[in-house]
Amino acid sequence: MNEGAWDELKQAARLARSHAYAPYSGFTVGAAVRTKSGAVFTGCNVENASYGATICAERAALAAAVAAGERELAALVIASGARRPTPPCGICRQCLSELAPSLPIRSYTGDAHAEYDLASLLPHAFSRDQLD
Ligand code: THU
């Protein structure tokens, strides 16, 4: 993906972050996923008084894409305000892996970013193959 396309995802993730509902942790996160059709879907973290019911930004973006009928994920951007760029949590790794086991990911905080690919973040993922 070219830099312009990454930049568009970064802006979308930042906008989504501005809508995060994180009254408990104060840690706001936005995510934007591009599908192979070129469409962009976003999510933010949505916390809950029952802490474990919290939804992460990455899974919210994934759900938005699927709800729009888009399952072929091409790239994901995460935007946070952490001191260093943050990788997706383990639950989100597993969820993303269902549809895009080697998804390219960038995580931004301010002007800094880190790059990951999902296959490296989640080696030996549990997948539908194991259900046979
Ligand atoms: N969070 C995300 O949205 N994405 C991540 O990759 C890590 C954590 C959220 C969950 C919770 O609302 C807050 O950040 C602190 O963990």
mmCIF file of C-alpha atoms and ligand atoms in Angstrom:
data_model
loop_
_atom_site.group_PDB
_atom_site.id
_atom_site.type_symbol
_atom_site.label_atom_id
_atom_site.label_comp_id
_atom_site.label_asym_id
_atom_site.label_seq_id
_atom_site.Cartn_x
_atom_site.Cartn_y
_atom_site.Cartn_z
ATOM 1 C CA MET A 1 0.000 0.000 0.000
ATOM 2 C CA ASN A 2 1.346 3.474 -0.801
ATOM 3 C CA GLU A 3 2.055 6.219 1.752
ATOM 4 C CA GLY A 4 -0.996 8.218 0.701
ATOM 5 C CA ALA A 5 -3.251 5.257 1.448
ATOM 6 C CA TRP A 6 -1.586 4.746 4.857
ATOM 7 C CA ASP A 7 -2.041 8.442 5.564
ATOM 8 C CA GLU A 8 -5.752 8.260 4.752
ATOM 9 C CA LEU A 9 -6.117 5.352 7.185
ATOM 10 C CA LYS A 10 -4.175 7.271 9.836
ATOM 11 C CA GLN A 11 -6.516 10.260 9.545
ATOM 12 C CA ALA A 12 -9.569 7.989 9.722
ATOM 13 C CA ALA A 13 -8.184 6.196 12.811
ATOM 14 C CA ARG A 14 -7.460 9.526 14.510
ATOM 15 C CA LEU A 15 -10.980 10.749 13.867
ATOM 16 C CA ALA A 16 -12.408 7.507 15.253
ATOM 17 C CA ARG A 17 -10.163 7.873 18.308
ATOM 18 C CA SER A 18 -11.760 11.234 19.014
ATOM 19 C CA HIS A 19 -15.063 9.356 19.483
ATOM 20 C CA ALA A 20 -13.674 6.725 21.869
ATOM 21 C CA TYR A 21 -15.635 6.055 25.044
ATOM 22 C CA ALA A 22 -12.980 5.352 27.655
ATOM 23 C CA PRO A 23 -14.119 6.861 30.986
ATOM 24 C CA TYR A 24 -12.418 4.113 33.049
ATOM 25 C CA SER A 25 -8.944 3.823 31.561
ATOM 26 C CA GLY A 26 -8.723 7.247 29.929
ATOM 27 C CA PHE A 27 -6.821 5.419 27.161
ATOM 28 C CA THR A 28 -8.489 6.285 23.868
ATOM 29 C CA VAL A 29 -7.852 4.239 20.732
ATOM 30 C CA GLY A 30 -9.027 4.529 17.140
ATOM 31 C CA ALA A 31 -8.631 2.021 14.334
ATOM 32 C CA ALA A 32 -9.211 2.098 10.595
ATOM 33 C CA VAL A 33 -9.226 -0.884 8.283
ATOM 34 C CA ARG A 34 -9.032 -0.777 4.498
ATOM 35 C CA THR A 35 -10.671 -3.604 2.625
ATOM 36 C CA LYS A 36 -9.530 -4.920 -0.739
ATOM 37 C CA SER A 37 -12.329 -2.936 -2.443
ATOM 38 C CA GLY A 38 -10.620 0.243 -1.150
ATOM 39 C CA ALA A 39 -13.338 1.078 1.386
ATOM 40 C CA VAL A 40 -12.336 2.266 4.869
ATOM 41 C CA PHE A 41 -14.085 1.273 8.099
ATOM 42 C CA THR A 42 -13.358 2.649 11.544
ATOM 43 C CA GLY A 43 -13.797 1.768 15.184
ATOM 44 C CA CYS A 44 -12.940 3.104 18.615
ATOM 45 C CA ASN A 45 -12.744 1.530 22.041
ATOM 46 C CA VAL A 46 -16.049 1.386 23.886
ATOM 47 C CA GLU A 47 -15.601 0.717 27.605
ATOM 48 C CA ASN A 48 -18.174 -0.571 30.038
ATOM 49 C CA ALA A 49 -18.804 -0.427 33.791
ATOM 50 C CA SER A 50 -18.420 -4.211 33.607
ATOM 51 C CA TYR A 51 -14.805 -3.781 32.532
ATOM 52 C CA GLY A 52 -14.464 -7.102 30.722
ATOM 53 C CA ALA A 53 -17.297 -6.140 28.362
ATOM 54 C CA THR A 54 -15.082 -3.474 26.784
ATOM 55 C CA ILE A 55 -14.715 -3.536 23.006
ATOM 56 C CA CYS A 56 -11.340 -2.581 21.525
ATOM 57 C CA ALA A 57 -11.019 -0.199 18.587
ATOM 58 C CA GLU A 58 -9.613 -2.881 16.287
ATOM 59 C CA ARG A 59 -12.507 -5.283 16.810
ATOM 60 C CA ALA A 60 -14.999 -2.446 16.380
ATOM 61 C CA ALA A 61 -13.417 -1.600 12.995
ATOM 62 C CA LEU A 62 -13.426 -5.264 12.001
ATOM 63 C CA ALA A 63 -17.125 -5.559 12.897
ATOM 64 C CA ALA A 64 -17.968 -2.402 10.919
ATOM 65 C CA ALA A 65 -16.316 -3.861 7.799
ATOM 66 C CA VAL A 66 -18.085 -7.196 8.145
ATOM 67 C CA ALA A 67 -21.439 -5.506 8.796
ATOM 68 C CA ALA A 68 -21.005 -3.640 5.495
ATOM 69 C CA GLY A 69 -20.443 -6.944 3.688
ATOM 70 C CA GLU A 70 -16.642 -6.517 3.428
ATOM 71 C CA ARG A 71 -14.467 -9.384 4.659
ATOM 72 C CA GLU A 72 -11.266 -9.001 2.666
ATOM 73 C CA LEU A 73 -9.018 -6.874 4.862
ATOM 74 C CA ALA A 74 -5.985 -5.212 3.252
ATOM 75 C CA ALA A 75 -4.458 -3.048 6.017
ATOM 76 C CA LEU A 76 -5.131 -1.748 9.515
ATOM 77 C CA VAL A 77 -4.055 1.419 11.302
ATOM 78 C CA ILE A 78 -4.240 1.937 15.067
ATOM 79 C CA ALA A 79 -4.080 5.411 16.615
ATOM 80 C CA SER A 80 -3.468 5.976 20.315
ATOM 81 C CA GLY A 81 -1.924 8.567 22.571
ATOM 82 C CA ALA A 82 0.479 6.134 24.238
ATOM 83 C CA ARG A 83 4.134 6.965 24.834
ATOM 84 C CA ARG A 84 5.077 4.434 22.165
ATOM 85 C CA PRO A 85 3.028 2.925 19.305
ATOM 86 C CA THR A 86 0.918 0.060 20.645
ATOM 87 C CA PRO A 87 0.301 -3.310 18.992
ATOM 88 C CA PRO A 88 -3.200 -4.836 19.031
ATOM 89 C CA CYS A 89 -4.159 -6.880 22.101
ATOM 90 C CA GLY A 90 -4.283 -10.665 22.002
ATOM 91 C CA ILE A 91 -8.050 -10.901 21.582
ATOM 92 C CA CYS A 92 -7.956 -8.505 18.616
ATOM 93 C CA ARG A 93 -5.064 -10.436 17.072
ATOM 94 C CA GLN A 94 -7.157 -13.592 17.185
ATOM 95 C CA CYS A 95 -10.247 -11.852 15.759
ATOM 96 C CA LEU A 96 -8.341 -10.170 12.917
ATOM 97 C CA SER A 97 -6.568 -13.424 12.127
ATOM 98 C CA GLU A 98 -9.905 -15.055 11.281
ATOM 99 C CA LEU A 99 -10.199 -12.952 8.113
ATOM 100 C CA ALA A 100 -6.646 -11.768 7.414
ATOM 101 C CA PRO A 101 -3.922 -13.943 8.972
ATOM 102 C CA SER A 102 -1.069 -11.834 7.594
ATOM 103 C CA LEU A 103 -2.676 -8.394 7.770
ATOM 104 C CA PRO A 104 -0.210 -5.470 7.548
ATOM 105 C CA ILE A 105 -0.649 -3.180 10.560
ATOM 106 C CA ARG A 106 0.657 0.261 11.455
ATOM 107 C CA SER A 107 0.271 1.809 14.881
ATOM 108 C CA TYR A 108 0.622 5.560 15.315
ATOM 109 C CA THR A 109 1.067 7.796 18.302
ATOM 110 C CA GLY A 110 1.750 11.399 17.407
ATOM 111 C CA ASP A 111 4.192 11.284 14.508
ATOM 112 C CA ALA A 112 5.783 7.987 15.545
ATOM 113 C CA HIS A 113 4.632 4.699 14.125
ATOM 114 C CA ALA A 114 5.477 1.006 14.290
ATOM 115 C CA GLU A 115 4.794 -1.617 11.652
ATOM 116 C CA TYR A 116 3.714 -5.181 12.254
ATOM 117 C CA ASP A 117 2.265 -8.022 10.322
ATOM 118 C CA LEU A 118 -0.320 -10.133 12.031
ATOM 119 C CA ALA A 119 1.368 -13.453 11.277
ATOM 120 C CA SER A 120 4.373 -12.308 13.337
ATOM 121 C CA LEU A 121 2.198 -10.960 16.151
ATOM 122 C CA LEU A 122 0.179 -14.176 16.376
ATOM 123 C CA PRO A 123 2.171 -17.215 15.297
ATOM 124 C CA HIS A 124 0.318 -20.542 15.475
ATOM 125 C CA ALA A 125 -3.072 -18.808 15.535
ATOM 126 C CA PHE A 126 -6.087 -20.947 16.258
ATOM 127 C CA SER A 127 -8.010 -21.141 13.005
ATOM 128 C CA ARG A 128 -10.935 -22.883 11.419
ATOM 129 C CA ASP A 129 -8.534 -25.579 10.147
ATOM 130 C CA GLN A 130 -8.317 -26.883 13.714
ATOM 131 C CA LEU A 131 -12.067 -27.438 13.801
ATOM 132 C CA ASP A 132 -11.974 -30.191 11.162
HETATM 133 N N1 THU B 1 -7.573 -1.031 23.740
HETATM 134 C C1 THU B 1 -7.883 -0.965 22.412
HETATM 135 O O1 THU B 1 -8.908 -0.398 22.014
HETATM 136 N N2 THU B 1 -7.014 -1.530 21.537
HETATM 137 C C2 THU B 1 -5.849 -2.126 21.883
HETATM 138 O O2 THU B 1 -5.128 -2.606 21.021
HETATM 139 C C3 THU B 1 -5.438 -2.173 23.275
HETATM 140 C C4 THU B 1 -6.424 -1.709 24.265
HETATM 141 C C5 THU B 1 -8.470 -0.360 24.691
HETATM 142 C C6 THU B 1 -9.227 -1.260 25.611
HETATM 143 C C7 THU B 1 -9.457 -0.344 26.794
HETATM 144 O O3 THU B 1 -10.605 0.441 26.541
HETATM 145 C C8 THU B 1 -8.259 0.580 26.807
HETATM 146 O O4 THU B 1 -7.693 0.502 25.520
HETATM 147 C C9 THU B 1 -7.194 0.228 27.844
HETATM 148 O O5 THU B 1 -6.824 -1.091 27.745
#
